[in-house]
Every structure is written in C-alpha cells, then in structure tokens.
Amino acid sequence: MSNIGIIIEERAADIGNFLVGRLLPFREKRAVGPFVFIDHMGPAQLKDYQNMDVPPHPHIGLSTLTYLFEGAIMHRDSLGTEMVIEPGAVNWMTAGKGIVHSERTPEHLRHTEKSLHGLQIWVALPKALENMEPSFTHIEAQDIPEWQQDGVTIKLIAGEAFGKKSPVPVYSPLYFIEIKSTAKTKLNIGHELYGESAMYILEGSITNDGHTYGTKQLLVAKETSLCEFEMSENTTLYLFGGEPFPEEHFIYWNFVHSDKAVIEQAKADWTAQKFPKVPNETDFVPLPQPFGG
C-alpha cells in the first residue's frame, strides 16, 4: 500500500486462559469499515491438560467471524447450535438483539496435545439491523471461493470482491480476503477494493514504496485505490475492510451498538442473567468489574 496511513502493532491481551494479539480497536483507529475488533489467537501449543474454555458470554449489535489456521473450537450458543470449527471453515454468528455463546476445546482433543491458531473478528451491524433476531451460519472450507491470480492464491472468506461473492451472509458492503504467495510477486489490486481497507501480515513480508513490513503488523490504507505492493515468497496476508457506517458504533466489553442506552440495558440484563441460556452450560463470564462495578 503506497498510502499507508497507520501502522498498528499487534498488542498482547489476556482473554482468561491464554494471550492473544489484539489488532483492533486501536486508539487512533477504532474501526476499518464495519470491522471493529480483531484478535489474533496463538499460535498456541497446548498440553494434554490445557484447553480453551471460554464460558458463556453475551453479544449484541454485531456479527462474529471465527477463522482458524490450526486446531478446532467447539461453538455452543443460546440458539441451541453445537458446531466444531476447523481450519479454513467460517463460523458466522450474528448477535443482533442478543445471543450468548461458549467456545471450548472439543471433547476429542481435550486430553491430547494440540495447537490453536486463528482470527476472531467482530463486524458491526448497520443501524437498521442492530436489533435483528440472532442467527448462526457455518460455512465449510470447500465452499469458500478460492482461485489463482497473478501468481498468488486468493480466498474470499467473506463479502464481495474480485467479481465474486462469499456464501457468508454479511449485512453491509465488506470484504475479508486471504492472499498466499509461494514466490516473490507484485500485486496491484486497489481497484478490487472499496471503502476503508487494511492489511494484516500473518507470515512473510511485503514491500511498498521502498519500505518492508513484516508479521504482527496491521497496515491501514488511506485510499484503497492505491493498494499496490510486492509480496515476498511464502507470505500470507489478510485484506479486510468495506464501507464505513455514517454513525459511530460504541464498544463496551462484548457489546457493540450505535445507541449507548442499549448497551447500558445489555449490561443490566447480563448482570441480572436475563439473556437466553446456552443449553447444557451452567457457568458464565460475569460483567467485568472495572466496567460494571
């Protein structure tokens, strides 16, 4: 990107049982298009006695996108969904007016050594749909559009770009794209993108305008139309973005909404345990005291 506006370094954040790398939100850039939150999980090597266990917790006003590179996660939610996600597939959960879910190591992996590596993403909903009915969609890896172009492999994980459309049911104009190179390659794909755009380098490096950028960096572009760069060999990167919303969306813990009063009500409802329950789950994540005290 010859017009890089902000470089965001991955920051460590503790999600309770292991550290993740936080990319968004950032103090100087709260969102990129409708994308308001991105965590890079791992890579973590877990022993036979170590497991991912995130108890039931609530969301409103957003869709979550889970995409794994390694490992597996069992997703359970208050709609009654039970779904194991594995590398290359997409779990797309739309919270709308409210949903509760847990994320745990699947039973068949709980007593073995395993790895966990992936991205956890939140996409804000447009104002008219913030209070929609919650839903869940699982897209298998083989159903994600994938093709070769200009010496690289491209996957359109979500949204629309390159004249293609992912089956993930998004609610506003956006894109989430994986690009992999095996050899040094120059790309100019700005004309394929729109709205705001950012690039996350998972492995390898890119060169732009005489500068080289490596892993654990999120590069935010000023204008997507000027997105030209050279990928080094064996590089994997993710492009994401889309049309920003006209109104500000606020984030409080797991709640995202354009109306602060709705967030306040969600806080009260979660504290009073008025959200729907996840079947066969009894524990839950309490409202963090620094916020709710």
Short mmCIF file of C-alpha atoms in Angstrom, two decimals:
data_model
loop_
_atom_site.label_atom_id
_atom_site.label_comp_id
_atom_site.label_asym_id
_atom_site.label_seq_id
_atom_site.Cartn_x
_atom_site.Cartn_y
_atom_site.Cartn_z
CA MET A 1 0.00 0.00 0.00
CA SER A 2 1.74 3.11 -1.18
CA ASN A 3 -0.56 5.19 1.00
CA ILE A 4 -0.24 3.54 4.41
CA GLY A 5 -1.88 5.82 6.93
CA ILE A 6 -1.44 3.95 10.22
CA ILE A 7 0.72 1.01 11.26
CA ILE A 8 -0.78 -0.89 14.20
CA GLU A 9 1.49 -3.29 16.07
CA GLU A 10 -0.12 -6.42 17.49
CA ARG A 11 -0.64 -5.94 21.25
CA ALA A 12 -0.86 -8.73 23.81
CA ALA A 13 -4.25 -9.14 25.52
CA ASP A 14 -5.33 -11.72 28.08
CA ILE A 15 -8.62 -13.49 27.34
CA GLY A 16 -8.57 -15.55 30.52
CA ASN A 17 -6.68 -18.72 29.64
CA PHE A 18 -4.05 -17.55 27.15
CA LEU A 19 -2.75 -14.42 25.48
CA VAL A 20 -3.95 -13.17 22.11
CA GLY A 21 -2.65 -10.44 19.84
CA ARG A 22 -5.07 -7.51 19.68
CA LEU A 23 -5.22 -5.59 16.39
CA LEU A 24 -8.50 -3.67 16.61
CA PRO A 25 -9.77 -1.50 18.17
CA PHE A 26 -6.79 0.88 18.35
CA ARG A 27 -6.80 4.30 19.97
CA GLU A 28 -6.10 6.05 16.67
CA LYS A 29 -8.32 3.77 14.58
CA ARG A 30 -11.40 2.31 16.21
CA ALA A 31 -12.68 0.53 13.11
CA VAL A 32 -11.85 -0.29 9.48
CA GLY A 33 -15.09 -0.18 7.54
CA PRO A 34 -17.53 -2.26 9.62
CA PHE A 35 -14.70 -4.27 11.27
CA VAL A 36 -14.50 -3.15 14.91
CA PHE A 37 -12.48 -5.90 16.62
CA ILE A 38 -9.77 -8.36 15.55
CA ASP A 39 -7.83 -10.76 17.78
CA HIS A 40 -5.01 -12.99 16.53
CA MET A 41 -5.23 -16.18 18.62
CA GLY A 42 -1.96 -18.04 19.02
CA PRO A 43 -0.18 -19.83 17.66
CA ALA A 44 -0.55 -21.67 20.98
CA GLN A 45 0.71 -25.16 21.74
CA LEU A 46 -1.49 -26.65 24.44
CA LYS A 47 -0.54 -29.63 26.61
CA ASP A 48 -2.83 -32.59 27.18
CA TYR A 49 -4.12 -30.90 30.35
CA GLN A 50 -4.54 -27.43 28.78
CA ASN A 51 -7.73 -26.47 26.96
CA MET A 52 -9.50 -23.43 25.63
CA ASP A 53 -12.54 -22.81 27.80
CA VAL A 54 -14.41 -19.53 27.30
CA PRO A 55 -17.67 -19.90 29.27
CA PRO A 56 -20.99 -18.47 28.04
CA HIS A 57 -20.81 -14.74 27.38
CA PRO A 58 -23.16 -12.32 25.59
CA HIS A 59 -23.01 -10.20 22.44
CA ILE A 60 -25.30 -7.59 20.89
CA GLY A 61 -25.21 -5.48 17.73
CA LEU A 62 -22.55 -7.40 15.79
CA SER A 63 -21.59 -10.49 13.85
CA THR A 64 -18.61 -12.60 14.92
CA LEU A 65 -16.37 -14.31 12.37
CA THR A 66 -14.10 -17.13 13.52
CA TYR A 67 -11.43 -18.38 11.10
CA LEU A 68 -8.82 -20.94 12.16
CA PHE A 69 -5.40 -21.79 10.74
CA GLU A 70 -4.79 -24.66 13.18
CA GLY A 71 -6.79 -26.54 15.79
CA ALA A 72 -10.50 -26.76 16.49
CA ILE A 73 -13.10 -24.97 18.64
CA MET A 74 -16.50 -26.22 19.78
CA HIS A 75 -19.05 -23.41 19.49
CA ARG A 76 -22.28 -23.61 21.51
CA ASP A 77 -24.86 -20.84 21.62
CA SER A 78 -28.25 -19.91 23.04
CA LEU A 79 -29.94 -20.84 19.74
CA GLY A 80 -29.03 -24.46 20.51
CA THR A 81 -26.18 -24.57 17.99
CA GLU A 82 -23.31 -27.01 18.56
CA MET A 83 -20.65 -26.74 15.87
CA VAL A 84 -16.97 -27.65 15.74
CA ILE A 85 -14.98 -25.28 13.53
CA GLU A 86 -11.76 -26.47 11.91
CA PRO A 87 -9.16 -24.72 9.73
CA GLY A 88 -10.48 -22.99 6.60
CA ALA A 89 -14.14 -23.02 7.64
CA VAL A 90 -16.10 -19.99 8.87
CA ASN A 91 -18.34 -19.64 11.91
CA TRP A 92 -20.52 -16.56 11.41
CA MET A 93 -22.68 -15.69 14.41
CA THR A 94 -24.96 -12.67 14.27
CA ALA A 95 -25.89 -11.41 17.72
CA GLY A 96 -28.46 -8.78 16.76
CA LYS A 97 -30.61 -8.07 19.82
CA GLY A 98 -28.68 -10.61 21.88
CA ILE A 99 -27.02 -14.01 21.85
CA VAL A 100 -24.87 -16.00 24.30
CA HIS A 101 -22.16 -18.48 23.31
CA SER A 102 -19.27 -20.50 24.66
CA GLU A 103 -16.03 -21.56 22.95
CA ARG A 104 -14.17 -24.63 24.14
CA THR A 105 -11.68 -27.25 23.04
CA PRO A 106 -13.74 -30.12 21.52
CA GLU A 107 -14.08 -33.25 23.64
CA HIS A 108 -11.97 -35.40 21.30
CA LEU A 109 -8.97 -33.07 21.77
CA ARG A 110 -9.22 -32.30 25.48
CA HIS A 111 -6.76 -34.98 26.63
CA THR A 112 -4.18 -34.68 23.86
CA GLU A 113 -1.54 -32.15 22.90
CA LYS A 114 -2.95 -29.70 20.35
CA SER A 115 -2.40 -26.35 18.69
CA LEU A 116 -4.71 -23.36 18.31
CA HIS A 117 -4.20 -20.55 15.84
CA GLY A 118 -6.67 -18.26 14.13
CA LEU A 119 -8.54 -14.97 13.95
CA GLN A 120 -11.53 -13.78 15.96
CA ILE A 121 -13.31 -10.88 14.29
CA TRP A 122 -16.28 -8.66 15.12
CA VAL A 123 -18.23 -6.89 12.39
CA ALA A 124 -20.67 -4.18 13.46
CA LEU A 125 -24.20 -4.36 12.10
CA PRO A 126 -25.76 -1.43 10.23
CA LYS A 127 -28.06 0.70 12.39
CA ALA A 128 -31.26 -0.71 10.89
CA LEU A 129 -30.22 -4.29 11.74
CA GLU A 130 -28.55 -3.87 15.14
CA ASN A 131 -31.58 -5.34 16.93
CA MET A 132 -32.35 -8.14 14.46
CA GLU A 133 -33.02 -11.72 15.52
CA PRO A 134 -29.81 -13.64 16.28
CA SER A 135 -28.59 -16.34 13.89
CA PHE A 136 -25.67 -18.69 13.24
CA THR A 137 -24.17 -19.93 9.96
CA HIS A 138 -21.33 -22.40 9.41
CA ILE A 139 -19.57 -22.40 6.03
CA GLU A 140 -17.33 -25.36 5.20
CA ALA A 141 -13.82 -24.70 3.89
CA GLN A 142 -14.56 -26.14 0.45
CA ASP A 143 -17.43 -23.65 -0.01
CA ILE A 144 -15.20 -20.57 0.35
CA PRO A 145 -14.31 -19.12 -3.10
CA GLU A 146 -10.62 -19.80 -3.88
CA TRP A 147 -8.65 -19.16 -7.06
CA GLN A 148 -5.20 -18.45 -8.54
CA GLN A 149 -4.43 -14.97 -9.83
CA ASP A 150 -1.20 -13.08 -10.61
CA GLY A 151 0.93 -15.83 -9.08
CA VAL A 152 -0.93 -15.95 -5.75
CA THR A 153 -3.78 -17.95 -4.22
CA ILE A 154 -6.77 -15.87 -3.14
CA LYS A 155 -9.65 -16.81 -0.85
CA LEU A 156 -12.70 -14.58 -0.47
CA ILE A 157 -13.60 -15.57 3.06
CA ALA A 158 -16.46 -13.07 3.47
CA GLY A 159 -18.12 -10.32 1.49
CA GLU A 160 -17.70 -9.34 -2.15
CA ALA A 161 -14.57 -8.54 -4.23
CA PHE A 162 -12.90 -9.56 -7.49
CA GLY A 163 -16.34 -10.04 -9.01
CA LYS A 164 -17.01 -12.89 -6.58
CA LYS A 165 -19.20 -13.33 -3.51
CA SER A 166 -18.62 -15.45 -0.41
CA PRO A 167 -21.55 -17.51 0.95
CA VAL A 168 -21.06 -15.94 4.39
CA PRO A 169 -24.28 -13.89 4.95
CA VAL A 170 -22.89 -10.41 5.64
CA TYR A 171 -25.13 -7.37 6.21
CA SER A 172 -23.15 -4.48 4.72
CA PRO A 173 -20.62 -3.99 1.88
CA LEU A 174 -17.35 -5.56 3.09
CA TYR A 175 -14.57 -8.00 2.24
CA PHE A 176 -12.26 -10.33 4.13
CA ILE A 177 -9.62 -11.82 1.82
CA GLU A 178 -6.72 -14.25 2.24
CA ILE A 179 -3.77 -14.00 -0.17
CA LYS A 180 -0.89 -16.52 -0.18
CA SER A 181 2.31 -16.36 -2.24
CA THR A 182 4.94 -19.03 -2.87
CA ALA A 183 7.28 -16.75 -4.87
CA LYS A 184 8.00 -13.02 -4.86
CA THR A 185 5.03 -11.35 -6.55
CA LYS A 186 3.90 -7.79 -7.27
CA LEU A 187 0.19 -7.07 -6.87
CA ASN A 188 -1.98 -4.10 -7.72
CA ILE A 189 -5.50 -4.86 -6.54
CA GLY A 190 -6.70 -1.50 -5.27
CA HIS A 191 -9.36 -1.35 -7.98
CA GLU A 192 -10.89 -4.51 -6.48
CA LEU A 193 -11.39 -2.95 -3.04
CA TYR A 194 -13.69 -0.25 -1.71
CA GLY A 195 -14.40 1.80 1.40
CA GLU A 196 -11.73 1.60 4.07
CA SER A 197 -9.03 -1.07 3.81
CA ALA A 198 -6.38 -2.67 5.98
CA MET A 199 -3.82 -5.47 5.63
CA TYR A 200 -2.68 -7.93 8.28
CA ILE A 201 0.54 -9.85 7.58
CA LEU A 202 0.32 -13.30 9.17
CA GLU A 203 3.64 -14.62 7.84
CA GLY A 204 6.32 -13.38 5.46
CA SER A 205 6.57 -9.73 4.45
CA ILE A 206 5.52 -7.15 1.89
CA THR A 207 7.42 -4.27 0.34
CA ASN A 208 5.83 -0.98 -0.59
CA ASP A 209 7.37 2.28 -1.71
CA GLY A 210 10.83 1.16 -0.52
CA HIS A 211 9.61 0.05 2.91
CA THR A 212 9.32 -3.56 4.10
CA TYR A 213 6.63 -4.63 6.56
CA GLY A 214 6.54 -7.92 8.42
CA THR A 215 4.43 -10.04 10.71
CA LYS A 216 2.27 -8.80 13.58
CA GLN A 217 1.60 -5.50 11.82
CA LEU A 218 -1.76 -4.15 10.69
CA LEU A 219 -1.36 -1.64 7.86
CA VAL A 220 -4.28 0.74 7.36
CA ALA A 221 -4.54 2.39 3.94
CA LYS A 222 -5.56 5.97 3.27
CA GLU A 223 -7.14 5.06 -0.06
CA THR A 224 -7.86 1.54 -1.30
CA SER A 225 -7.43 2.63 -4.92
CA LEU A 226 -3.68 2.91 -4.34
CA CYS A 227 -3.21 -0.63 -2.99
CA GLU A 228 -0.03 -1.80 -4.73
CA PHE A 229 2.66 -3.89 -3.04
CA GLU A 230 5.17 -6.71 -3.50
CA MET A 231 4.78 -9.94 -1.53
CA SER A 232 7.89 -11.89 -0.59
CA GLU A 233 7.91 -15.65 -1.06
CA ASN A 234 5.83 -17.76 1.35
CA THR A 235 3.78 -14.80 2.58
CA THR A 236 0.23 -14.97 3.90
CA LEU A 237 -1.78 -11.80 4.39
CA TYR A 238 -5.35 -10.77 5.01
CA LEU A 239 -7.10 -7.78 3.45
CA PHE A 240 -10.27 -6.56 5.08
CA GLY A 241 -12.49 -3.53 5.03
CA GLY A 242 -15.56 -2.08 3.40
CA GLU A 243 -17.96 0.81 3.61
CA PRO A 244 -17.87 2.61 6.98
CA PHE A 245 -21.14 3.43 8.72
CA PRO A 246 -22.33 7.06 8.91
CA GLU A 247 -22.90 6.78 12.67
CA GLU A 248 -20.41 5.88 15.38
CA HIS A 249 -20.61 2.43 16.94
CA PHE A 250 -19.63 2.10 20.59
CA ILE A 251 -17.91 -0.92 22.14
CA TYR A 252 -18.34 -1.92 25.76
CA TRP A 253 -16.93 -5.34 26.65
CA ASN A 254 -18.76 -7.74 24.25
CA PHE A 255 -21.46 -5.26 23.32
CA VAL A 256 -21.40 -3.16 20.12
CA HIS A 257 -24.14 -0.65 19.31
CA SER A 258 -24.78 2.85 17.98
CA ASP A 259 -27.03 3.61 20.98
CA LYS A 260 -25.29 3.79 24.37
CA ALA A 261 -28.63 3.29 26.14
CA VAL A 262 -28.99 -0.14 24.50
CA ILE A 263 -25.52 -1.05 25.76
CA GLU A 264 -26.44 0.07 29.28
CA GLN A 265 -29.55 -2.12 29.16
CA ALA A 266 -27.48 -5.07 27.92
CA LYS A 267 -25.10 -4.62 30.87
CA ALA A 268 -28.01 -4.66 33.31
CA ASP A 269 -29.65 -7.64 31.61
CA TRP A 270 -26.44 -9.69 31.66
CA THR A 271 -25.81 -8.88 35.33
CA ALA A 272 -29.37 -10.00 36.09
CA GLN A 273 -28.88 -13.08 33.85
CA LYS A 274 -31.84 -12.14 31.63
CA PHE A 275 -30.07 -13.16 28.41
CA PRO A 276 -31.01 -16.53 26.89
CA LYS A 277 -29.05 -19.53 28.17
CA VAL A 278 -26.69 -21.86 26.33
CA PRO A 279 -28.15 -25.39 26.68
CA ASN A 280 -26.14 -27.71 28.95
CA GLU A 281 -23.88 -24.86 30.15
CA THR A 282 -24.17 -23.55 33.72
CA ASP A 283 -21.21 -21.23 34.22
CA PHE A 284 -20.82 -17.81 32.62
CA VAL A 285 -18.44 -14.87 32.30
CA PRO A 286 -19.53 -12.09 34.69
CA LEU A 287 -19.64 -8.48 33.59
CA PRO A 288 -16.07 -7.20 34.20
CA GLN A 289 -15.93 -5.23 37.44
CA PRO A 290 -13.86 -2.31 36.06
CA PHE A 291 -16.80 -1.64 33.75
CA GLY A 292 -19.76 -2.79 35.77
CA GLY A 293 -18.64 -2.04 39.33
#
